[in-house]
Coordinates of C-alpha atoms in Angstrom, one line a residue:
Chain T
M1 CA 195.8 195.8 269.9
T2 CA 197.3 197.8 267.0
K3 CA 194.2 199.0 265.1
T4 CA 193.7 202.7 265.2
T5 CA 190.1 203.7 264.7
T6 CA 190.0 207.4 265.4
S7 CA 192.5 210.3 265.1
P8 CA 192.1 213.1 267.7
T9 CA 194.7 215.3 266.0
P10 CA 194.3 216.6 262.4
A11 CA 195.9 214.5 259.7
R12 CA 199.4 215.6 258.8
G13 CA 200.3 213.4 255.8
P14 CA 200.1 209.9 254.4
A15 CA 202.5 208.3 256.9
E16 CA 200.7 209.8 260.0
H17 CA 198.6 206.7 260.8
D18 CA 201.6 204.4 260.6
V19 CA 203.6 206.5 263.0
R20 CA 200.7 206.8 265.4
D21 CA 200.3 203.0 265.3
Q22 CA 204.0 202.6 265.9
I23 CA 203.9 204.9 269.0
V24 CA 200.7 203.2 270.4
A25 CA 202.2 199.7 269.9
A26 CA 205.4 200.7 271.6
A27 CA 203.6 202.5 274.4
T28 CA 201.3 199.5 275.0
E29 CA 204.4 197.3 275.3
H30 CA 206.1 199.8 277.7
F31 CA 203.0 200.5 279.9
S32 CA 202.2 196.8 280.2
R33 CA 205.8 196.3 281.5
Y34 CA 206.3 199.3 283.7
G35 CA 202.7 200.6 284.4
Y36 CA 200.8 203.5 283.1
E37 CA 200.7 205.8 286.1
K38 CA 204.4 205.7 286.8
T39 CA 205.5 206.3 283.2
T40 CA 206.1 209.8 281.9
V41 CA 206.1 210.8 278.2
S42 CA 209.9 211.4 278.6
D43 CA 210.4 207.8 279.8
L44 CA 208.3 206.6 276.9
A45 CA 210.2 208.6 274.4
K46 CA 213.5 207.4 275.7
A47 CA 212.3 203.7 275.8
I48 CA 211.0 203.7 272.2
G49 CA 213.8 205.7 270.7
F50 CA 211.8 208.8 269.6
S51 CA 212.3 212.3 270.8
K52 CA 209.7 213.7 273.2
A53 CA 208.9 216.5 270.7
Y54 CA 208.3 213.9 268.0
I55 CA 205.7 212.0 270.2
Y56 CA 204.0 215.3 271.0
K57 CA 203.7 215.9 267.3
F58 CA 201.2 213.0 267.2
F59 CA 199.7 212.9 270.7
E60 CA 199.0 215.9 272.9
S61 CA 199.5 214.1 276.2
K62 CA 200.2 210.8 277.9
Q63 CA 196.4 210.5 278.4
A64 CA 195.9 210.8 274.6
I65 CA 198.1 207.7 274.1
G66 CA 196.4 205.9 277.0
E67 CA 193.0 206.7 275.4
M68 CA 194.1 205.1 272.2
I69 CA 195.4 202.0 274.0
C70 CA 192.1 201.9 275.9
T71 CA 190.1 202.3 272.7
N72 CA 192.0 199.4 271.2
C73 CA 191.4 197.2 274.3
L74 CA 187.7 198.0 274.4
A75 CA 187.4 197.5 270.6
E76 CA 188.9 194.0 271.1
I77 CA 186.3 193.2 273.9
E78 CA 183.6 194.6 271.8
A79 CA 184.6 192.6 268.7
T80 CA 184.5 189.4 270.9
V81 CA 181.1 190.3 272.2
V82 CA 179.7 191.1 268.7
A83 CA 181.1 187.9 267.3
A84 CA 179.5 185.9 270.1
V85 CA 176.2 187.6 269.5
E86 CA 176.4 187.0 265.8
Q87 CA 177.1 183.3 266.1
A88 CA 174.1 182.8 268.3
D89 CA 170.7 181.7 267.0
G90 CA 167.7 183.9 267.9
P91 CA 167.4 186.9 270.3
P92 CA 167.2 184.9 273.6
E93 CA 170.4 183.0 272.9
K94 CA 172.1 186.2 271.6
L95 CA 171.3 187.9 275.0
R96 CA 172.7 184.9 276.9
R97 CA 175.9 184.9 274.8
M98 CA 176.2 188.7 275.3
F99 CA 176.3 188.3 279.1
K100 CA 178.8 185.4 278.9
A101 CA 181.1 187.1 276.4
I102 CA 181.1 190.4 278.4
V103 CA 182.2 188.7 281.6
E104 CA 184.7 186.4 280.0
S105 CA 186.4 188.9 277.7
S106 CA 186.5 191.7 280.3
L107 CA 188.1 189.4 282.8
R108 CA 190.6 188.1 280.2
L109 CA 191.7 191.5 278.8
F110 CA 191.7 193.4 282.1
F111 CA 193.2 190.8 284.4
Q112 CA 195.6 188.9 282.3
D113 CA 197.6 192.0 282.1
R114 CA 197.5 193.9 285.4
K115 CA 199.5 196.9 284.0
L116 CA 197.1 197.5 281.2
Y117 CA 194.3 197.2 283.7
E118 CA 195.7 200.3 285.3
I119 CA 194.9 202.2 282.1
A120 CA 191.4 200.9 282.0
A121 CA 190.9 201.9 285.7
S122 CA 192.1 205.4 285.0
A123 CA 189.8 205.6 282.0
A124 CA 186.8 204.4 284.1
T125 CA 187.6 206.7 287.0
E126 CA 188.0 209.8 284.9
G127 CA 185.2 209.1 282.4
W128 CA 187.5 209.1 279.4
Q129 CA 185.8 209.5 276.0
S130 CA 186.9 206.0 275.0
T131 CA 185.0 204.3 277.8
L132 CA 181.9 206.5 277.4
A133 CA 181.8 205.6 273.6
Y134 CA 182.3 201.9 274.5
E135 CA 179.4 202.0 277.0
Q136 CA 177.2 203.6 274.3
R137 CA 178.1 200.9 271.7
I138 CA 177.3 198.1 274.2
Q139 CA 173.9 199.8 274.9
A140 CA 173.3 200.0 271.1
L141 CA 174.1 196.3 270.7
L142 CA 171.7 195.4 273.5
R143 CA 168.9 197.6 272.1
D144 CA 169.4 195.9 268.8
I145 CA 169.0 192.4 270.2
L146 CA 165.9 193.6 272.2
Q147 CA 164.4 195.0 269.0
Q148 CA 165.0 191.8 267.1
G149 CA 163.3 189.8 269.9
R150 CA 160.3 192.1 269.9
H151 CA 160.0 191.7 266.2
S152 CA 160.3 187.9 266.4
G153 CA 157.8 187.7 269.2
D154 CA 160.4 186.2 271.6
F155 CA 160.3 189.3 273.9
E156 CA 157.4 191.3 275.4
R157 CA 156.6 194.8 273.9
R158 CA 154.6 196.4 276.7
T159 CA 157.6 198.1 278.4
P160 CA 159.2 201.1 276.6
L161 CA 162.3 199.9 274.7
D162 CA 164.4 202.6 276.3
E163 CA 163.4 201.5 279.8
T164 CA 164.1 197.8 279.1
T165 CA 167.5 198.6 277.5
M166 CA 168.6 200.8 280.4
A167 CA 167.4 198.3 283.0
I168 CA 169.3 195.4 281.4
Y169 CA 172.4 197.7 280.9
L170 CA 172.4 198.4 284.6
V171 CA 172.4 194.6 285.3
M172 CA 175.4 194.2 282.9
R173 CA 177.3 197.3 284.0
P174 CA 179.1 195.7 287.1
Y175 CA 180.7 193.3 284.7
L176 CA 181.6 195.9 282.0
N177 CA 183.3 198.3 284.4
P178 CA 186.8 197.2 285.4
L179 CA 186.7 199.0 288.7
I180 CA 183.5 197.2 289.7
L181 CA 184.6 193.9 288.1
Q182 CA 187.5 193.6 290.5
H183 CA 185.1 193.4 293.4
S184 CA 182.9 190.7 291.8
F185 CA 185.4 187.9 291.4
D186 CA 183.5 185.7 293.8
H187 CA 180.5 185.8 291.5
V188 CA 181.9 185.8 287.9
E189 CA 181.3 182.0 287.6
E190 CA 177.6 182.0 288.2
A191 CA 176.7 185.6 287.3
P192 CA 176.3 185.2 283.5
A193 CA 173.9 182.3 283.7
R194 CA 171.9 183.6 286.7
L195 CA 171.6 187.2 285.4
S196 CA 170.8 186.2 281.8
G197 CA 168.2 183.8 283.1
L198 CA 166.6 186.5 285.2
V199 CA 166.7 189.0 282.3
L200 CA 165.1 186.5 279.9
R201 CA 162.3 185.8 282.4
S202 CA 161.7 189.5 282.6
L203 CA 161.4 189.7 278.8
S204 CA 158.9 186.8 278.3
P205 CA 155.8 188.0 276.3
Chain F
M1 CA 175.3 203.6 316.3
T2 CA 175.6 202.5 319.9
K3 CA 173.7 199.2 319.9
T4 CA 175.8 196.2 320.5
T5 CA 174.2 193.1 319.1
T6 CA 176.9 190.4 319.4
S7 CA 179.8 189.8 321.7
P8 CA 182.8 187.9 320.1
T9 CA 184.7 187.5 323.4
P10 CA 183.2 185.6 326.4
A11 CA 181.3 187.6 329.0
R12 CA 183.4 188.8 331.9
G13 CA 180.8 190.3 334.2
P14 CA 177.7 192.4 334.4
A15 CA 179.4 195.7 333.4
E16 CA 181.1 194.1 330.4
H17 CA 178.5 195.2 327.8
D18 CA 178.5 198.8 329.1
V19 CA 182.3 199.1 328.8
R20 CA 182.4 197.6 325.4
D21 CA 179.6 200.0 324.3
Q22 CA 181.6 202.9 325.7
I23 CA 184.8 201.9 323.8
V24 CA 182.8 201.3 320.6
A25 CA 181.0 204.7 320.9
A26 CA 184.3 206.5 321.6
A27 CA 186.1 204.7 318.8
T28 CA 183.3 205.5 316.3
E29 CA 183.6 209.2 317.2
H30 CA 187.5 209.0 317.0
F31 CA 187.6 207.0 313.7
S32 CA 185.0 209.3 312.1
R33 CA 187.2 212.3 312.9
Y34 CA 190.7 210.9 312.2
G35 CA 190.1 207.9 310.0
Y36 CA 190.3 204.2 310.6
E37 CA 193.4 203.2 308.7
K38 CA 195.6 205.9 310.3
T39 CA 194.6 205.3 313.9
T40 CA 196.4 202.8 316.2
V41 CA 195.0 201.3 319.3
S42 CA 197.5 203.4 321.3
D43 CA 196.1 206.6 319.7
L44 CA 192.6 205.4 320.5
A45 CA 193.4 204.6 324.1
K46 CA 195.0 208.0 324.6
A47 CA 192.1 209.8 323.0
I48 CA 189.4 208.1 325.0
G49 CA 191.3 208.2 328.3
F50 CA 191.6 204.4 328.8
S51 CA 194.9 202.4 329.0
K52 CA 195.8 200.4 326.0
A53 CA 195.8 197.2 328.2
Y54 CA 192.3 198.0 329.3
I55 CA 191.0 198.2 325.7
Y56 CA 192.8 194.9 324.9
K57 CA 190.8 193.4 327.8
F58 CA 187.7 193.9 325.8
F59 CA 188.8 193.8 322.1
E60 CA 191.7 191.7 320.8
S61 CA 192.6 194.1 318.0
K62 CA 191.7 197.3 316.2
Q63 CA 189.9 195.2 313.6
A64 CA 187.7 193.7 316.4
I65 CA 186.6 197.3 317.3
G66 CA 186.1 198.1 313.6
E67 CA 184.1 195.0 313.2
M68 CA 181.7 196.1 315.9
I69 CA 181.4 199.6 314.4
C70 CA 180.7 198.0 311.0
T71 CA 178.2 195.6 312.6
N72 CA 176.4 198.6 314.1
C73 CA 176.4 200.5 310.8
L74 CA 175.1 197.5 308.8
A75 CA 172.5 196.8 311.5
E76 CA 171.3 200.4 311.0
I77 CA 171.0 200.0 307.3
E78 CA 169.3 196.6 307.7
A79 CA 166.8 198.0 310.2
T80 CA 165.9 200.8 307.7
V81 CA 165.5 198.2 304.9
V82 CA 163.4 195.8 307.1
A83 CA 161.2 198.8 308.2
A84 CA 160.6 199.8 304.6
V85 CA 159.7 196.3 303.6
E86 CA 157.3 195.9 306.6
Q87 CA 155.5 199.1 305.8
A88 CA 154.8 198.0 302.2
D89 CA 151.6 196.3 301.1
G90 CA 152.1 193.0 299.2
P91 CA 155.2 191.2 298.0
P92 CA 155.7 193.3 294.7
E93 CA 155.7 196.6 296.6
K94 CA 157.9 195.1 299.3
L95 CA 160.5 194.2 296.7
R96 CA 160.3 197.7 295.2
R97 CA 160.8 199.3 298.6
M98 CA 163.7 196.9 299.4
F99 CA 165.7 198.1 296.3
K100 CA 164.9 201.8 297.1
A101 CA 165.8 201.5 300.8
I102 CA 169.1 199.6 300.1
V103 CA 170.3 202.3 297.7
E104 CA 169.2 205.2 299.8
S105 CA 170.4 204.0 303.2
S106 CA 173.7 202.6 302.0
L107 CA 174.4 206.0 300.3
R108 CA 173.4 207.9 303.4
L109 CA 175.4 205.9 305.9
F110 CA 178.5 205.3 303.9
F111 CA 178.9 208.6 302.2
Q112 CA 177.6 211.2 304.7
D113 CA 180.6 210.1 306.8
R114 CA 183.6 209.5 304.6
K115 CA 185.8 208.3 307.5
L116 CA 183.4 205.6 308.6
Y117 CA 183.1 204.6 304.9
E118 CA 186.8 203.7 305.2
I119 CA 185.9 201.0 307.8
A120 CA 183.2 199.7 305.6
A121 CA 185.6 199.5 302.7
S122 CA 188.2 197.6 304.8
A123 CA 185.4 195.3 305.8
A124 CA 184.3 194.6 302.2
T125 CA 187.8 194.2 300.9
E126 CA 188.9 191.8 303.6
G127 CA 185.6 189.9 303.8
W128 CA 185.0 190.6 307.5
Q129 CA 182.5 188.4 309.3
S130 CA 180.2 191.4 309.9
T131 CA 179.7 192.0 306.1
L132 CA 179.3 188.3 305.3
A133 CA 176.6 188.0 308.0
Y134 CA 174.9 191.2 306.6
E135 CA 174.9 189.8 303.1
Q136 CA 173.4 186.6 304.3
R137 CA 170.6 188.4 306.2
I138 CA 169.8 190.5 303.2
Q139 CA 169.6 187.3 301.1
A140 CA 167.3 185.8 303.8
L141 CA 165.0 188.9 303.7
L142 CA 164.8 188.7 299.9
R143 CA 164.0 185.0 300.0
D144 CA 161.3 185.6 302.5
I145 CA 159.6 188.2 300.2
L146 CA 159.9 185.9 297.3
Q147 CA 158.3 183.0 299.2
Q148 CA 155.4 185.3 300.3
G149 CA 154.9 186.3 296.7
R150 CA 154.9 182.7 295.5
H151 CA 152.3 181.9 298.2
S152 CA 150.1 184.9 297.3
G153 CA 150.3 184.1 293.6
D154 CA 152.0 187.4 292.8
F155 CA 155.3 185.6 291.7
E156 CA 156.0 182.7 289.4
R157 CA 156.9 179.3 290.9
R158 CA 158.6 177.5 288.0
T159 CA 162.2 178.7 288.7
P160 CA 163.8 177.1 291.8
L161 CA 163.6 179.6 294.8
D162 CA 167.4 179.4 295.4
E163 CA 168.1 180.4 291.8
T164 CA 165.7 183.3 291.8
T165 CA 167.0 184.5 295.2
M166 CA 170.6 184.4 294.0
A167 CA 169.9 186.1 290.7
I168 CA 168.0 189.0 292.3
Y169 CA 170.7 189.2 295.0
L170 CA 173.3 189.6 292.2
V171 CA 171.3 192.5 290.8
M172 CA 171.2 194.2 294.2
R173 CA 174.8 193.5 295.2
P174 CA 176.4 196.5 293.4
Y175 CA 174.3 198.8 295.6
L176 CA 174.9 196.9 298.8
N177 CA 178.7 196.8 298.6
P178 CA 180.4 200.1 299.5
L179 CA 183.3 199.5 297.2
I180 CA 181.0 199.0 294.2
L181 CA 178.6 201.7 295.2
Q182 CA 181.2 204.4 294.9
H183 CA 181.5 203.6 291.2
S184 CA 177.7 203.8 290.6
F185 CA 176.9 207.4 291.6
D186 CA 175.8 208.3 288.1
H187 CA 173.1 205.6 288.3
V188 CA 171.8 205.7 291.8
E189 CA 168.9 208.0 290.9
E190 CA 167.3 205.7 288.3
A191 CA 168.7 202.3 289.4
P192 CA 166.1 201.4 292.1
A193 CA 163.1 201.9 289.9
R194 CA 164.6 200.5 286.7
L195 CA 166.0 197.4 288.5
S196 CA 163.0 196.6 290.6
G197 CA 160.8 197.0 287.5
L198 CA 163.0 194.5 285.6
V199 CA 163.0 192.1 288.6
L200 CA 159.2 192.3 289.0
R201 CA 158.7 191.6 285.2
S202 CA 161.0 188.5 285.7
L203 CA 158.8 187.3 288.5
S204 CA 155.4 187.6 286.8
P205 CA 153.5 184.3 287.0

């Protein structure tokens, strides 16, 4: 939760990253206790013992802090998914593991902590840069598995790769998006196996 | 919008259906103007010129009226979907049309009228009988097309029919459920073709 991967404001000195990390860590703690929507930057400044002006030196708005927390959350989900895919043998099993890891790690991160989920929901509603970038990286990972499977002869090559990638992404999307996921609880048990089974049948050469 | 297909309370006489229809028609009109959540049975009684006691003679609660409106809305979507499927030649084309008709008619009915959408959202959140029955009928229609396709040799027969039906239903579900559909606007253009293409590839013998 404390990795900082991008810096939306220009660098101001060697200690910049450390202070940003410190603010993000404190804000994550504070939001997860009191909620994102209800907290102002003033509340946050008071709670973590910095001046409001000092926080604004590093983040231009509450959303900028939220974006960073969201980026970190999504990076954690993505790392779990990438690890699951890497550990699997062969493209079909990689795809199966990808479905399973997406559902499990999205559920874990978004719903263990209802208050952080609020940030993810804002991000998904408002199309924040952090979620768009995450969606693109998931699509890239998917395309990569598909390309490996075409190369190994496990998957068919007749359908254009872009079309296959987008179609499978649309099948995964309800389980990636936190706003949709909350309406799919009745199906999260069976969905990964059922959907990856269907997708693998659609890919047979 | 005025068809009444089921009657949850026992019949009370020959004019019963007419009065029930009249209440449902007036309530549909009233809810679609002022919203479902904000309207009480008293408001409704006053607006349509019946006594509250008279309305309670026919419906035990506001939800019972909402259920009937929801049943009618869903019956309309279902009729459109069934008609689209019937007009299509052969199981693969029937499946393609089913996806297209579900997305188009759900969008039309739920989002042309934002206030009636509120009823559908309550129904989906609270798992009303009307939506559960609708989901089951859509699953039955899907299973029927799959069975026809297995019989005609268009679709594979290795996977158990229940498994195939459930997997394809899970792919359709985000476009059937009004709460999920509202988060999928960016994809409704391409989704029917992409998803039915994928599903048909998964069904090839």
